[in-house]
mmCIF file of C-alpha atoms in Angstrom:
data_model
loop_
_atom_site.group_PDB
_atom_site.id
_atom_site.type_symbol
_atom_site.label_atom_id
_atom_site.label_comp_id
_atom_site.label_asym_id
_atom_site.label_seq_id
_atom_site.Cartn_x
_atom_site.Cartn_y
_atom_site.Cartn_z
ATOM 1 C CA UNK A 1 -7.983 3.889 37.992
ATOM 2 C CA UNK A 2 -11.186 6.136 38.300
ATOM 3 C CA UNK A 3 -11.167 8.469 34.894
ATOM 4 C CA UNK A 4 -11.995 11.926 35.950
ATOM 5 C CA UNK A 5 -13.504 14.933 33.931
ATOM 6 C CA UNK A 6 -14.567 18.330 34.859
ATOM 7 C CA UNK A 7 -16.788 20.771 33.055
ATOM 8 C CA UNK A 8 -17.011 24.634 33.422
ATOM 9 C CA UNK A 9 -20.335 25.699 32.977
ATOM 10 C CA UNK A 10 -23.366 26.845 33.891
ATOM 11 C CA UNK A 11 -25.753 25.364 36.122
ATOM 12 C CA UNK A 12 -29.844 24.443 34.622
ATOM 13 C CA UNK A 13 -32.210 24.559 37.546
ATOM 14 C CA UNK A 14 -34.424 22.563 35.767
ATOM 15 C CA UNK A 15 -31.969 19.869 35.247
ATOM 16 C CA UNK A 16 -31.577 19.506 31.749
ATOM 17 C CA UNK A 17 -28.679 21.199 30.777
ATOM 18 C CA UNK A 18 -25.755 22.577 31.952
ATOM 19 C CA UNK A 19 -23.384 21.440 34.669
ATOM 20 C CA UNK A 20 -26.375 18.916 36.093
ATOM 21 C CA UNK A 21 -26.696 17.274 32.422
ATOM 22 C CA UNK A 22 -22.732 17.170 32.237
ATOM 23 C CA UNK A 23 -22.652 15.296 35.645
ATOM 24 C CA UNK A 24 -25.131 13.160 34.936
ATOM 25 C CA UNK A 25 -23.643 11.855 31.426
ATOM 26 C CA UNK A 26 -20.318 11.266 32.717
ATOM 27 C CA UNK A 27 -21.889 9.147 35.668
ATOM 28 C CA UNK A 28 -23.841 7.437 33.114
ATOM 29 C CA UNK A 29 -20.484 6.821 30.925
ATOM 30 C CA UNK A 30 -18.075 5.681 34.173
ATOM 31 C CA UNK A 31 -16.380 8.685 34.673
ATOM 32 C CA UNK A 32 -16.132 10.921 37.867
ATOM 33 C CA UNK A 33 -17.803 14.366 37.496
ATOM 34 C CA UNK A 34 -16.178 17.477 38.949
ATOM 35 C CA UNK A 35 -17.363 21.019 37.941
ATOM 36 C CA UNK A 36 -16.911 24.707 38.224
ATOM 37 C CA UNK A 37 -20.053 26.926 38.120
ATOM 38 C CA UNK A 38 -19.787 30.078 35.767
ATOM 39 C CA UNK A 39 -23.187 31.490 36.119
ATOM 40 C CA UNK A 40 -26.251 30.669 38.447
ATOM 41 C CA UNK A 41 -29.630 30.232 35.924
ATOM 42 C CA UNK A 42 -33.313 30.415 36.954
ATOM 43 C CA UNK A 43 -34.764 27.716 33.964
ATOM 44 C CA UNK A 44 -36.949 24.894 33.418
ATOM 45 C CA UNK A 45 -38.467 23.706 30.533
ATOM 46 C CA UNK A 46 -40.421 26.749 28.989
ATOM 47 C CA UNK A 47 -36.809 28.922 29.642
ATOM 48 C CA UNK A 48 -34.493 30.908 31.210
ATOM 49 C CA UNK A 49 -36.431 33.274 33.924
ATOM 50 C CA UNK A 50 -32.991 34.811 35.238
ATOM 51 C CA UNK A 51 -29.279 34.667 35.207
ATOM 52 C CA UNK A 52 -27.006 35.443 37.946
ATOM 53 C CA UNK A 53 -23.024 35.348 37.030
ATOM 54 C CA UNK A 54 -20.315 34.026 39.307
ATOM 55 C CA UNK A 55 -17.787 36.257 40.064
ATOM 56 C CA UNK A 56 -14.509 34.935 37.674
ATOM 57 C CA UNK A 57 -12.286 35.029 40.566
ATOM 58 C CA UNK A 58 -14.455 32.344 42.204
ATOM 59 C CA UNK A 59 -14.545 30.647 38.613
ATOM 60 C CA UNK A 60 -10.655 30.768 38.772
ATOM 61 C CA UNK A 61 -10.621 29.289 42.131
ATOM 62 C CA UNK A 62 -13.120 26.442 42.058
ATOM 63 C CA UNK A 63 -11.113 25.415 38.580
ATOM 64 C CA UNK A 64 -7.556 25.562 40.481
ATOM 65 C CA UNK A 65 -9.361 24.079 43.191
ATOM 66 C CA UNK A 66 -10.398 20.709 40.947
ATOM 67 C CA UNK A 67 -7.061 20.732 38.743
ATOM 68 C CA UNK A 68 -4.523 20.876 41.490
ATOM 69 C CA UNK A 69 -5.625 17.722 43.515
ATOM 70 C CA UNK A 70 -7.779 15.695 41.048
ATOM 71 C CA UNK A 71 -6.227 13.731 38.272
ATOM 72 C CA UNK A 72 -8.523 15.221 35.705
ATOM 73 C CA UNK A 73 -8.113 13.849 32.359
ATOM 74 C CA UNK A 74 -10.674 15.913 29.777
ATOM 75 C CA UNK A 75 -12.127 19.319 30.280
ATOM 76 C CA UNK A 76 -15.564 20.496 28.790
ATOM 77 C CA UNK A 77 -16.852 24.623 28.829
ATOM 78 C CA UNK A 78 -20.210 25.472 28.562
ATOM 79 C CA UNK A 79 -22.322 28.474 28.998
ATOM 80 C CA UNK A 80 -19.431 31.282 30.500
ATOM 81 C CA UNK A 81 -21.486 33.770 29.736
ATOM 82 C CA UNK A 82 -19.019 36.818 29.916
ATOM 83 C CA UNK A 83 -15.814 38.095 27.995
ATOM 84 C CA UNK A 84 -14.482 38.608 31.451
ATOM 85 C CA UNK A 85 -15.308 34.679 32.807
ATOM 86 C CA UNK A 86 -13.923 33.395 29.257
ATOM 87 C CA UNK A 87 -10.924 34.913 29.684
ATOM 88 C CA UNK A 88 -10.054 34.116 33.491
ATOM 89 C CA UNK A 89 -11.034 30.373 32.156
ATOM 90 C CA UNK A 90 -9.138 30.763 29.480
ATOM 91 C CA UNK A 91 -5.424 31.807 31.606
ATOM 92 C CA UNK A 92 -5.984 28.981 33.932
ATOM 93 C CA UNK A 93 -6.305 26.229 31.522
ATOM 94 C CA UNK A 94 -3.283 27.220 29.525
ATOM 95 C CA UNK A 95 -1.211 25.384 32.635
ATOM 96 C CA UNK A 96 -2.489 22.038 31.319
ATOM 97 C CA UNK A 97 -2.201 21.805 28.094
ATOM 98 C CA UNK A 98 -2.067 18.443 27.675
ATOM 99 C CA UNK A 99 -5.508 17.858 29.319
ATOM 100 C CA UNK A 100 -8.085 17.664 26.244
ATOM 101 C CA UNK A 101 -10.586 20.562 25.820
ATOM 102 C CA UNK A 102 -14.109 20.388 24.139
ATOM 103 C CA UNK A 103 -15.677 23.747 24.094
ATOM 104 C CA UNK A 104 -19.514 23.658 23.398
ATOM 105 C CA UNK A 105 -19.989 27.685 22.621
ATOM 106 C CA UNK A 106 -23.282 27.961 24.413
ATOM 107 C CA UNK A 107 -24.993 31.021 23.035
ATOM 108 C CA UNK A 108 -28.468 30.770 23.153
ATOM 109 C CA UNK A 109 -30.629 28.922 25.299
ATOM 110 C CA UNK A 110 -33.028 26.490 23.873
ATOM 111 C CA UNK A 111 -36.089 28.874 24.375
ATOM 112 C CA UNK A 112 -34.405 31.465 23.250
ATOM 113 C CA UNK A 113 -32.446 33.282 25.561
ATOM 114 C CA UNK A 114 -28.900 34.939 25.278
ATOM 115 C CA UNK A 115 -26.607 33.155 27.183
ATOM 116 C CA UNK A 116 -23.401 34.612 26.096
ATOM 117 C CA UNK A 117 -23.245 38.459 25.939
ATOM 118 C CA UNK A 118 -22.378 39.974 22.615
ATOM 119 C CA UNK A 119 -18.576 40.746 23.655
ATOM 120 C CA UNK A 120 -18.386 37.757 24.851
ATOM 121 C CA UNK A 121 -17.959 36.440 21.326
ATOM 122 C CA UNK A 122 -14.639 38.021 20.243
ATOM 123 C CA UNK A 123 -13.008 36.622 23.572
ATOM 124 C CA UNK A 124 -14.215 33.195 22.910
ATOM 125 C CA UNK A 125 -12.706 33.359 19.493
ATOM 126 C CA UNK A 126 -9.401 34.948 20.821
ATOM 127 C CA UNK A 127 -9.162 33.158 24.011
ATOM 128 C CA UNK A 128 -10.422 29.647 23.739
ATOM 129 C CA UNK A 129 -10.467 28.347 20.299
ATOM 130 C CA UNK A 130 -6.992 28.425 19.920
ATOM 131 C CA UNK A 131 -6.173 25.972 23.496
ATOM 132 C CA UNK A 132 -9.482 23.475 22.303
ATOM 133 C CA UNK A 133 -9.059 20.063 21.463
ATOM 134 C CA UNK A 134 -12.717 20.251 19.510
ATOM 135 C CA UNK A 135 -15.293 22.700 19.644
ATOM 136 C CA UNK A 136 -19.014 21.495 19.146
ATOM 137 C CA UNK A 137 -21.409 24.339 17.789
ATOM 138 C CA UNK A 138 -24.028 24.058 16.339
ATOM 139 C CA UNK A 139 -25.090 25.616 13.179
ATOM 140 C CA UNK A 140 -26.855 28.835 14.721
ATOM 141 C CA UNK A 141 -23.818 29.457 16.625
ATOM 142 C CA UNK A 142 -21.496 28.469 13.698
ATOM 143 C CA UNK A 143 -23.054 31.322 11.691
ATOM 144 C CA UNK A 144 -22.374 33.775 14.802
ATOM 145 C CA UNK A 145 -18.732 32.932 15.365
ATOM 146 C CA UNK A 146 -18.008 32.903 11.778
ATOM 147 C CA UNK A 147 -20.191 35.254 10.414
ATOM 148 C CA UNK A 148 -21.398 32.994 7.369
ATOM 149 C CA UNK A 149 -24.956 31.759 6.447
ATOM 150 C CA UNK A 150 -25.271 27.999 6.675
ATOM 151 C CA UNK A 151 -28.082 25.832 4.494
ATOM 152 C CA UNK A 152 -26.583 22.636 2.989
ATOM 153 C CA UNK A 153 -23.592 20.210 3.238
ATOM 154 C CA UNK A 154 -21.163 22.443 1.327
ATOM 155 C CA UNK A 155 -21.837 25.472 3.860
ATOM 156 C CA UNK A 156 -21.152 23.308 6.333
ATOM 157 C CA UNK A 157 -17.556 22.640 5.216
ATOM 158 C CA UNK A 158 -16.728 25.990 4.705
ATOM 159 C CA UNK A 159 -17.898 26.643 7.880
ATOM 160 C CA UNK A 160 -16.093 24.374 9.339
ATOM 161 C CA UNK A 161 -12.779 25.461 7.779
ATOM 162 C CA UNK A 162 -12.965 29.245 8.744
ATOM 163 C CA UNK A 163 -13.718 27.759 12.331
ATOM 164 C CA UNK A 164 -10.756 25.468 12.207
ATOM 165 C CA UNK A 165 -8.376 28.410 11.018
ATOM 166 C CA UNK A 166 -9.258 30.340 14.170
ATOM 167 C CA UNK A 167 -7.262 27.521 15.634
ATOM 168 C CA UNK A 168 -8.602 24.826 17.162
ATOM 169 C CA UNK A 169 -7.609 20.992 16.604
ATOM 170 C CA UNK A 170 -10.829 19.445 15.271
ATOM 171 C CA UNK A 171 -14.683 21.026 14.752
ATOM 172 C CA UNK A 172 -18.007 18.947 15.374
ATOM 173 C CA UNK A 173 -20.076 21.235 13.353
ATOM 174 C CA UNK A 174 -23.575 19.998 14.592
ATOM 175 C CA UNK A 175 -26.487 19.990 11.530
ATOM 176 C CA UNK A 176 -29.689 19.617 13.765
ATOM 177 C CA UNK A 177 -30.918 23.239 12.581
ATOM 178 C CA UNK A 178 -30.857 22.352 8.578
ATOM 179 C CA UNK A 179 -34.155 22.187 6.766
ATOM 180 C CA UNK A 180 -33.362 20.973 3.497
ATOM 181 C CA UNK A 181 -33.020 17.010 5.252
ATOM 182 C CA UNK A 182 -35.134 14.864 6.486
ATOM 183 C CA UNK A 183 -31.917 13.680 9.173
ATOM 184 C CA UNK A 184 -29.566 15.171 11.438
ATOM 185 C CA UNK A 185 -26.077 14.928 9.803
ATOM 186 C CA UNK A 186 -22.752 16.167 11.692
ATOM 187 C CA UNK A 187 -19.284 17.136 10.238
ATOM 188 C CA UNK A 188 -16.162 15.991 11.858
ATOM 189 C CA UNK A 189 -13.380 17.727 10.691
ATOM 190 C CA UNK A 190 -9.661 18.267 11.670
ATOM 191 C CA UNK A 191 -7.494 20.525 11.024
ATOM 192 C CA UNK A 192 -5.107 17.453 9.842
ATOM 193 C CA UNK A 193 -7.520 16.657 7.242
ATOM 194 C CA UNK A 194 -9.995 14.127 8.832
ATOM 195 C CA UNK A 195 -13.560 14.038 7.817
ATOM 196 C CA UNK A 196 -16.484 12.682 8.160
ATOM 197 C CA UNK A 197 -19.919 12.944 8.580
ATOM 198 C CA UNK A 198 -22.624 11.273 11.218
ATOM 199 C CA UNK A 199 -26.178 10.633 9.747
ATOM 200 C CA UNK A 200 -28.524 9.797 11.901
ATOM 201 C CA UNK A 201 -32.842 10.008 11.300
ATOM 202 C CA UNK A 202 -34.296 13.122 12.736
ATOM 203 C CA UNK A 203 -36.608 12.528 15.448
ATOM 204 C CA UNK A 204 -39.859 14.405 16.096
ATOM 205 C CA UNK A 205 -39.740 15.295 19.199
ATOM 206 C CA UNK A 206 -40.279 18.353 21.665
ATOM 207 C CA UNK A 207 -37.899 16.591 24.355
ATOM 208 C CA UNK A 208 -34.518 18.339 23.261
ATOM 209 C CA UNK A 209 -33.495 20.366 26.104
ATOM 210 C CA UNK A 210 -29.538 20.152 27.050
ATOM 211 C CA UNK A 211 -28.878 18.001 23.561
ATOM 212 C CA UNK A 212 -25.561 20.378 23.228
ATOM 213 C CA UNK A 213 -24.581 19.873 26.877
ATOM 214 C CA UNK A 214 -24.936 16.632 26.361
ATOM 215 C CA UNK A 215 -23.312 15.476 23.681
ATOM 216 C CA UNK A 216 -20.586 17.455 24.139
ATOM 217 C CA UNK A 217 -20.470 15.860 27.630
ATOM 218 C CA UNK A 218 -20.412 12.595 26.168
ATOM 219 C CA UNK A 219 -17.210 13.092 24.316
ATOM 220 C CA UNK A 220 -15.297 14.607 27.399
ATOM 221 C CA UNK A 221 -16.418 11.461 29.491
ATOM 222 C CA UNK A 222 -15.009 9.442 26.536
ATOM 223 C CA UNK A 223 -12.087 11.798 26.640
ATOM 224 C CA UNK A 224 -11.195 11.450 29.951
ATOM 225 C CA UNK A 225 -11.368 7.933 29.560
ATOM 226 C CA UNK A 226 -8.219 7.696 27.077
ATOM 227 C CA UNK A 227 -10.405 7.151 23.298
ATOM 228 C CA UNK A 228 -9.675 8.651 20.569
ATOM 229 C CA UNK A 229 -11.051 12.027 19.637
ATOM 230 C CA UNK A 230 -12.762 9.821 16.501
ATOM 231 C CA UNK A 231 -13.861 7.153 18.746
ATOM 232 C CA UNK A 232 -15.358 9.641 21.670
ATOM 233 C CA UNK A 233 -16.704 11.837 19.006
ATOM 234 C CA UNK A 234 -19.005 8.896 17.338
ATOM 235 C CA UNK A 235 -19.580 6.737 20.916
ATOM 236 C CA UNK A 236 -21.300 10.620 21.582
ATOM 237 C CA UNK A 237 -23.255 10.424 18.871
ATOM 238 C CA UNK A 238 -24.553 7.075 19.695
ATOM 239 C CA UNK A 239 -25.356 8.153 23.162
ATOM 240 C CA UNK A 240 -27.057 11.421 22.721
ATOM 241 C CA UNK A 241 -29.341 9.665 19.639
ATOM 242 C CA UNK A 242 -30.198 7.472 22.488
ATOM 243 C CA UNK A 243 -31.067 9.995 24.750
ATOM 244 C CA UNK A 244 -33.033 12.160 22.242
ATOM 245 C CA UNK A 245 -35.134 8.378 20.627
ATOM 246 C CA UNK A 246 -36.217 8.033 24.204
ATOM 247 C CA UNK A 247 -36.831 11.353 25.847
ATOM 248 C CA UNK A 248 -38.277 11.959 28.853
ATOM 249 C CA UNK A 249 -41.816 13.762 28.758
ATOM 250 C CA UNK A 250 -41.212 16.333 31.568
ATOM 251 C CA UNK A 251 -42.483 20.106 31.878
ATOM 252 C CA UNK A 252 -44.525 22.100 29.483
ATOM 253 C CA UNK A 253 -41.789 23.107 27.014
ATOM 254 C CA UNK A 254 -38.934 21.440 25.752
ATOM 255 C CA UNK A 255 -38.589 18.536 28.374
ATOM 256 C CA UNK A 256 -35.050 16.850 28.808
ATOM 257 C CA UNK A 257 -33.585 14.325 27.157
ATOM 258 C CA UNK A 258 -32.862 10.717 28.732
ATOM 259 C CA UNK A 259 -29.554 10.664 29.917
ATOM 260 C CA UNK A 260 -29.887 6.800 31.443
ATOM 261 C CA UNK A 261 -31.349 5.537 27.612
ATOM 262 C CA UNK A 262 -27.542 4.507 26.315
ATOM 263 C CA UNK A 263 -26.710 2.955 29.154
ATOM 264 C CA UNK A 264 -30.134 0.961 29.027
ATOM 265 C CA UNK A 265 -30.479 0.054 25.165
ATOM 266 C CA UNK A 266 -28.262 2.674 23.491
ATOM 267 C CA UNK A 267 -26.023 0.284 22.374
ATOM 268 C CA UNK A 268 -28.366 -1.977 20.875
ATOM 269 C CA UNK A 269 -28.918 1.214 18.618
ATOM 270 C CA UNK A 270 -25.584 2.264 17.261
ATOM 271 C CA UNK A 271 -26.714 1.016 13.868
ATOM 272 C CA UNK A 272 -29.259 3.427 13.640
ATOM 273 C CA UNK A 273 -25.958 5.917 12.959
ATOM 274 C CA UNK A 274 -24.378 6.170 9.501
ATOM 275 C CA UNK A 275 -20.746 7.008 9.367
ATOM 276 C CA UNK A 276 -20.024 8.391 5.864
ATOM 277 C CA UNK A 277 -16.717 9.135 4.289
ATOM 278 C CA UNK A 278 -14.195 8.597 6.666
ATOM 279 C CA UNK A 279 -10.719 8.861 6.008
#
């Protein structure tokens, strides 16, 4: 049976992000790709030039559209870019509750520009953390949704907690912004009490465009698949420290990554990422 995912998001004109990197990694991981479009961007790899919303009636429709004749299996949002958008998503996803959600809070774009409007915020929090499955932020947008500074290991946890008490069943609490380590290092945390951390050597590299989309990508095409939240949530890991390692030098800015490199020689890679204190 063909596994099937869909993602609500955004779409990158410049390829690298959004709905065309979420396609693209669940092609490259054996799943089908179906999407709804939230928001029409004008981007490549020095930014975003313009953004044009759908209308969230249309957003509504293209999700019924997917849901009520596809056997979808996992569900990723990205970039919804208005209260209004989050919260249409939001009322049609609470019909399928049993369909795993992984919401990547896409707030700013990688050059720098707002991608969720300040109102937007609240809604997310009210709306869609309580119905996800995971939620993948990383630390700049951590500090937004819960209002806390984040520097070290132990503000990461904390973190982590006040995002988990807002409701939703697991955080990946993504540690690519710290500067006091010379790697990246994840948190994994349920709200049963899992935890664990993913260490992996930072990589100098300009070639980071869509990393979010990506990995968050990666675990819905895992998802949909029928893993484990554990297993999807490290396979992800594997595959966007793949894509990252070998990087594809496009554009004058922050080119994409590689989303073919797993496939190609990710796997031979997977020891280059530590797994520390799981329980």
């Amino acid at each position: 049976m063909t596994s099937v995912a869909l993602t609500i998001a955004g779409s990158d004109s410049g390829g690298g992000a959004g709905i065309q990197a979420d396609l693209k990694t669940f092609q490259e991981l054996g799943v089908f790709g179906t999407s709804a479009l939230t928001a029409i961007t004008a981007q490549n790899t020095l930014g975003v030039h313009a953004v044009q919303p759908v209308d969230p009636k249309t957003v509504a429709a293209q999700i019924r559209a997917v849901l009520d004749d596809l056997p979808v299996t996992a569900i990723k949002t990205g970039m919804l870019f208005s209260d209004e958008i989050i919260r249409i998503v939001a009322e049609e996803l609470k019909s399928f509750p049993s369909i795993p959600l992984v919401i990547d809070p896409v707030m700013i774009a990688k050059g720098g520009a707002s991608l969720l409007q300040n109102e937007a915020v609240l809604a997310l929090c009210k709306q869609l953390l309580p119905i996800a499955t995971l939620i993948t932020p990383n630390i700049p947008e951590a500090e937004v949704l819960t209002g806390q500074s984040i520097h070290s290991e132990e503000d990461m946890e904390v973190a982590a907690k006040a995002l988990l008490s807002m409701g939703p069943s697991a955080i990946l609490l993504k540690g690519g912004h710290r500067e006091d380590v010379p790697f990246a290092e994840d948190l994994f945390m349920t709200a049963d009490g899992e935890h664990f951390l993913m260490r992996s050597k930072r990589i100098a590299t300009p070639n980071t465009h869509g990393t979010g989309c990506t990995f968050a990508a990666a675990i819905t095409a895992e998802l949909a698949k029928g893993h484990s939240l554990e297993d999807a949530v490290v396979t992800a890991k594997h595959f966007i420290h793949a894509a990252i390692e070998d990087g594809i030098e496009l554009g004058n800015g922050h080119g994409p990554t590689n989303h073919a490199a797993y496939r190609k020689s990710g796997q031979l890679k997977t020891k280059e990422v530590e797994l520390i204190e799981r329980n």
